[in-house]
mmCIF file of C-alpha atoms in Angstrom:
data_model
loop_
_atom_site.group_PDB
_atom_site.id
_atom_site.type_symbol
_atom_site.label_atom_id
_atom_site.label_comp_id
_atom_site.label_asym_id
_atom_site.label_seq_id
_atom_site.Cartn_x
_atom_site.Cartn_y
_atom_site.Cartn_z
ATOM 1 C CA UNK A 1 3.719 25.355 16.706
ATOM 2 C CA UNK A 2 6.896 23.596 17.719
ATOM 3 C CA UNK A 3 10.045 22.809 15.798
ATOM 4 C CA UNK A 4 11.893 19.498 15.777
ATOM 5 C CA UNK A 5 15.626 19.159 15.294
ATOM 6 C CA UNK A 6 15.092 18.325 11.606
ATOM 7 C CA UNK A 7 13.202 21.588 11.007
ATOM 8 C CA UNK A 8 9.785 19.972 10.565
ATOM 9 C CA UNK A 9 7.215 22.429 11.883
ATOM 10 C CA UNK A 10 4.017 20.804 13.082
ATOM 11 C CA UNK A 11 1.442 20.979 15.891
ATOM 12 C CA UNK A 12 2.123 18.967 19.045
ATOM 13 C CA UNK A 13 0.064 16.255 17.367
ATOM 14 C CA UNK A 14 -1.238 16.213 13.819
ATOM 15 C CA UNK A 15 -4.698 15.512 15.172
ATOM 16 C CA UNK A 16 -4.617 19.075 16.504
ATOM 17 C CA UNK A 17 -5.010 20.261 12.919
ATOM 18 C CA UNK A 18 -8.663 21.258 12.501
ATOM 19 C CA UNK A 19 -10.504 21.332 9.198
ATOM 20 C CA UNK A 20 -12.736 24.287 8.458
ATOM 21 C CA UNK A 21 -15.673 22.135 7.357
ATOM 22 C CA UNK A 22 -18.563 21.685 9.768
ATOM 23 C CA UNK A 23 -18.681 18.241 11.381
ATOM 24 C CA UNK A 24 -16.106 15.471 11.127
ATOM 25 C CA UNK A 25 -13.698 16.028 8.213
ATOM 26 C CA UNK A 26 -13.488 13.101 5.793
ATOM 27 C CA UNK A 27 -10.340 10.998 5.759
ATOM 28 C CA UNK A 28 -8.912 9.302 2.683
ATOM 29 C CA UNK A 29 -6.042 6.945 1.932
ATOM 30 C CA UNK A 30 -3.164 8.852 0.339
ATOM 31 C CA UNK A 31 0.259 7.554 -0.741
ATOM 32 C CA UNK A 32 3.321 9.370 0.571
ATOM 33 C CA UNK A 33 6.589 9.043 -1.339
ATOM 34 C CA UNK A 34 9.274 9.014 1.351
ATOM 35 C CA UNK A 35 13.038 9.036 1.670
ATOM 36 C CA UNK A 36 14.999 5.775 1.546
ATOM 37 C CA UNK A 37 14.611 3.615 4.671
ATOM 38 C CA UNK A 38 12.351 6.108 6.464
ATOM 39 C CA UNK A 39 9.031 4.281 5.985
ATOM 40 C CA UNK A 40 8.885 2.809 9.502
ATOM 41 C CA UNK A 41 10.204 5.949 11.181
ATOM 42 C CA UNK A 42 7.501 8.070 9.561
ATOM 43 C CA UNK A 43 4.912 5.443 10.417
ATOM 44 C CA UNK A 44 5.942 5.574 14.101
ATOM 45 C CA UNK A 45 5.835 9.378 14.082
ATOM 46 C CA UNK A 46 2.313 9.459 12.655
ATOM 47 C CA UNK A 47 1.132 6.750 15.069
ATOM 48 C CA UNK A 48 1.896 9.095 17.961
ATOM 49 C CA UNK A 49 -0.685 11.463 16.488
ATOM 50 C CA UNK A 50 -3.215 8.655 15.961
ATOM 51 C CA UNK A 51 -2.828 8.897 12.182
ATOM 52 C CA UNK A 52 -3.637 5.529 10.593
ATOM 53 C CA UNK A 53 -0.995 4.196 8.213
ATOM 54 C CA UNK A 54 -0.352 1.030 6.251
ATOM 55 C CA UNK A 55 3.090 -0.153 5.193
ATOM 56 C CA UNK A 56 2.955 -2.866 2.508
ATOM 57 C CA UNK A 57 5.150 -5.556 4.058
ATOM 58 C CA UNK A 58 5.017 -9.317 4.587
ATOM 59 C CA UNK A 59 6.621 -11.814 6.954
ATOM 60 C CA UNK A 60 9.338 -13.764 5.142
ATOM 61 C CA UNK A 61 11.492 -16.620 6.449
ATOM 62 C CA UNK A 62 15.140 -15.714 6.044
ATOM 63 C CA UNK A 63 17.708 -18.507 6.033
ATOM 64 C CA UNK A 64 21.262 -17.470 6.946
ATOM 65 C CA UNK A 65 24.442 -19.171 5.657
ATOM 66 C CA UNK A 66 24.885 -20.640 9.133
ATOM 67 C CA UNK A 67 21.570 -22.432 8.764
ATOM 68 C CA UNK A 68 19.827 -20.168 11.268
ATOM 69 C CA UNK A 69 16.285 -19.178 10.307
ATOM 70 C CA UNK A 70 14.481 -15.994 11.221
ATOM 71 C CA UNK A 71 11.171 -14.410 10.270
ATOM 72 C CA UNK A 72 11.601 -10.846 9.020
ATOM 73 C CA UNK A 73 9.090 -8.204 7.981
ATOM 74 C CA UNK A 74 10.008 -7.318 4.388
ATOM 75 C CA UNK A 75 8.798 -4.065 2.827
ATOM 76 C CA UNK A 76 7.327 -4.757 -0.618
ATOM 77 C CA UNK A 77 6.669 -1.209 -1.837
ATOM 78 C CA UNK A 78 9.855 0.635 -0.962
ATOM 79 C CA UNK A 79 9.623 4.379 -0.465
ATOM 80 C CA UNK A 80 5.825 4.404 -0.168
ATOM 81 C CA UNK A 81 3.589 4.721 2.891
ATOM 82 C CA UNK A 82 -0.207 4.626 2.784
ATOM 83 C CA UNK A 83 -1.646 7.302 5.079
ATOM 84 C CA UNK A 84 -5.303 7.746 6.038
ATOM 85 C CA UNK A 85 -5.954 11.361 6.954
ATOM 86 C CA UNK A 86 -7.877 14.495 6.080
ATOM 87 C CA UNK A 87 -6.691 16.899 3.407
ATOM 88 C CA UNK A 88 -5.746 19.392 6.125
ATOM 89 C CA UNK A 89 -3.571 16.804 7.846
ATOM 90 C CA UNK A 90 -2.032 15.758 4.534
ATOM 91 C CA UNK A 91 -0.899 19.340 3.918
ATOM 92 C CA UNK A 92 0.938 19.223 7.262
ATOM 93 C CA UNK A 93 2.413 15.762 6.709
ATOM 94 C CA UNK A 94 3.890 16.737 3.331
ATOM 95 C CA UNK A 95 6.095 19.245 5.184
ATOM 96 C CA UNK A 96 7.892 16.436 7.021
ATOM 97 C CA UNK A 97 11.521 16.140 5.813
ATOM 98 C CA UNK A 98 11.079 12.407 5.179
ATOM 99 C CA UNK A 99 8.228 13.066 2.725
ATOM 100 C CA UNK A 100 9.095 13.983 -0.860
ATOM 101 C CA UNK A 101 5.515 14.278 -2.075
ATOM 102 C CA UNK A 102 2.172 12.486 -2.350
ATOM 103 C CA UNK A 103 1.350 10.419 -5.412
ATOM 104 C CA UNK A 104 -0.925 12.028 -7.986
ATOM 105 C CA UNK A 105 -3.572 10.410 -10.178
ATOM 106 C CA UNK A 106 -2.630 10.759 -13.884
ATOM 107 C CA UNK A 107 -6.265 10.239 -14.894
ATOM 108 C CA UNK A 108 -7.597 13.194 -12.902
ATOM 109 C CA UNK A 109 -6.771 16.884 -13.275
ATOM 110 C CA UNK A 110 -8.057 20.014 -11.560
ATOM 111 C CA UNK A 111 -9.339 23.180 -13.244
ATOM 112 C CA UNK A 112 -5.742 24.353 -13.712
ATOM 113 C CA UNK A 113 -4.800 21.189 -15.561
ATOM 114 C CA UNK A 114 -2.648 19.831 -12.725
ATOM 115 C CA UNK A 115 -2.894 16.239 -11.578
ATOM 116 C CA UNK A 116 -5.019 15.660 -8.483
ATOM 117 C CA UNK A 117 -3.669 13.858 -5.424
ATOM 118 C CA UNK A 118 -4.305 10.118 -5.735
ATOM 119 C CA UNK A 119 -6.867 8.618 -3.366
ATOM 120 C CA UNK A 120 -6.691 4.849 -2.827
ATOM 121 C CA UNK A 121 -10.045 3.086 -2.307
ATOM 122 C CA UNK A 122 -10.587 1.519 1.118
ATOM 123 C CA UNK A 123 -11.392 -1.826 -0.549
ATOM 124 C CA UNK A 124 -7.998 -1.849 -2.262
ATOM 125 C CA UNK A 125 -6.214 -1.251 1.045
ATOM 126 C CA UNK A 126 -8.174 -4.060 2.707
ATOM 127 C CA UNK A 127 -7.430 -6.449 -0.173
ATOM 128 C CA UNK A 128 -3.715 -5.746 0.074
ATOM 129 C CA UNK A 129 -3.804 -6.104 3.883
ATOM 130 C CA UNK A 130 -5.490 -9.486 3.455
ATOM 131 C CA UNK A 131 -2.916 -10.748 0.963
ATOM 132 C CA UNK A 132 0.050 -9.593 3.017
ATOM 133 C CA UNK A 133 -1.416 -10.802 6.303
ATOM 134 C CA UNK A 134 -0.636 -14.467 5.570
ATOM 135 C CA UNK A 135 2.675 -16.299 5.176
ATOM 136 C CA UNK A 136 1.617 -19.288 3.059
ATOM 137 C CA UNK A 137 2.161 -17.518 -0.277
ATOM 138 C CA UNK A 138 4.842 -14.862 -0.851
ATOM 139 C CA UNK A 139 3.413 -11.766 -2.537
ATOM 140 C CA UNK A 140 5.347 -9.564 -4.949
ATOM 141 C CA UNK A 141 4.406 -6.082 -6.100
ATOM 142 C CA UNK A 142 4.780 -5.292 -9.808
ATOM 143 C CA UNK A 143 4.849 -1.566 -10.487
ATOM 144 C CA UNK A 144 3.811 -1.691 -14.140
ATOM 145 C CA UNK A 145 0.708 -1.973 -16.279
ATOM 146 C CA UNK A 146 -0.413 -5.261 -17.821
ATOM 147 C CA UNK A 147 -3.238 -6.699 -19.885
ATOM 148 C CA UNK A 148 -5.660 -8.526 -17.576
ATOM 149 C CA UNK A 149 -6.676 -12.077 -18.480
ATOM 150 C CA UNK A 150 -9.351 -14.273 -16.950
ATOM 151 C CA UNK A 151 -11.004 -13.319 -13.681
ATOM 152 C CA UNK A 152 -10.623 -15.990 -10.992
ATOM 153 C CA UNK A 153 -11.545 -16.666 -7.378
ATOM 154 C CA UNK A 154 -9.262 -18.514 -4.925
ATOM 155 C CA UNK A 155 -11.027 -21.561 -3.495
ATOM 156 C CA UNK A 156 -8.909 -22.639 -0.544
ATOM 157 C CA UNK A 157 -6.038 -21.707 1.702
ATOM 158 C CA UNK A 158 -5.454 -18.478 3.593
ATOM 159 C CA UNK A 159 -6.365 -16.413 0.496
ATOM 160 C CA UNK A 160 -9.738 -18.158 0.015
ATOM 161 C CA UNK A 161 -12.355 -15.840 -1.490
ATOM 162 C CA UNK A 162 -9.894 -13.376 -3.004
ATOM 163 C CA UNK A 163 -10.553 -12.502 -6.661
ATOM 164 C CA UNK A 164 -7.934 -11.528 -9.212
ATOM 165 C CA UNK A 165 -6.657 -11.898 -12.767
ATOM 166 C CA UNK A 166 -4.509 -14.629 -14.295
ATOM 167 C CA UNK A 167 -1.233 -13.262 -15.643
ATOM 168 C CA UNK A 168 0.204 -16.487 -17.029
ATOM 169 C CA UNK A 169 0.342 -20.247 -16.453
ATOM 170 C CA UNK A 170 3.344 -22.492 -15.896
ATOM 171 C CA UNK A 171 3.687 -26.155 -14.822
ATOM 172 C CA UNK A 172 0.077 -26.479 -13.658
ATOM 173 C CA UNK A 173 0.363 -23.298 -11.596
ATOM 174 C CA UNK A 174 -1.249 -19.933 -12.127
ATOM 175 C CA UNK A 175 0.278 -16.545 -11.407
ATOM 176 C CA UNK A 176 -2.556 -14.430 -9.982
ATOM 177 C CA UNK A 177 -2.617 -10.653 -9.958
ATOM 178 C CA UNK A 178 -4.761 -8.317 -7.871
ATOM 179 C CA UNK A 179 -4.988 -4.885 -9.458
ATOM 180 C CA UNK A 180 -3.649 -1.919 -7.501
ATOM 181 C CA UNK A 181 -4.687 1.301 -9.191
ATOM 182 C CA UNK A 182 -1.484 3.251 -8.637
ATOM 183 C CA UNK A 183 1.135 0.486 -8.488
ATOM 184 C CA UNK A 184 0.184 -2.109 -11.082
ATOM 185 C CA UNK A 185 -0.592 -5.317 -9.215
ATOM 186 C CA UNK A 186 0.199 -7.635 -6.336
ATOM 187 C CA UNK A 187 1.171 -11.110 -7.590
ATOM 188 C CA UNK A 188 0.992 -14.569 -6.051
ATOM 189 C CA UNK A 189 1.456 -18.035 -7.608
ATOM 190 C CA UNK A 190 -1.038 -20.801 -6.772
ATOM 191 C CA UNK A 191 -1.767 -24.367 -7.904
ATOM 192 C CA UNK A 192 -4.453 -24.602 -10.586
ATOM 193 C CA UNK A 193 -6.562 -26.726 -8.237
ATOM 194 C CA UNK A 194 -6.870 -23.821 -5.788
ATOM 195 C CA UNK A 195 -8.696 -21.465 -8.151
ATOM 196 C CA UNK A 196 -11.835 -21.373 -10.265
ATOM 197 C CA UNK A 197 -12.745 -19.316 -13.296
ATOM 198 C CA UNK A 198 -15.456 -16.756 -12.589
ATOM 199 C CA UNK A 199 -15.511 -14.803 -15.836
ATOM 200 C CA UNK A 200 -13.984 -15.346 -19.262
ATOM 201 C CA UNK A 201 -12.247 -12.464 -20.954
ATOM 202 C CA UNK A 202 -14.284 -11.232 -23.938
#
């Protein structure tokens, strides 16, 4: 074990941490709650140990008062970093001084009555990656619950094939939401002509 200057004790690489189970230990997507403005630093640290991470960010065109334009990578879920690792590795990562804790699932409790650590489905991560991977439509993250409306599918554009729920309509446009179990939803606004109804709400 080695010690860094910020008193985080860890193996030379986190991949050195071995699980006791026979065979390859199973990795899951967890959500680390991190200190302000440390998301990218923690991501870089984990990358050195070949730990897969996902930071919810999107390219946005910033226009300065001088008229200069620049594309920037804007973080949409501040203070959160998705980390794919084994439970053994997670127990090491949570010791990092940038990590406050890992999100828990309020719907699941262990035999002691404590909330279990939240596990994000792979499909949800891939859906969010897909939405954030394009620049045609700005995506916003809403960290609250809502009542889902009609289920729709996007017909054209860089989000073609994505399914979601209609939140509300305005001026022949539809605000579409893709459910994120532990955050609420990711929202994007599209013309009505770009979507089709796939299922009516009962």
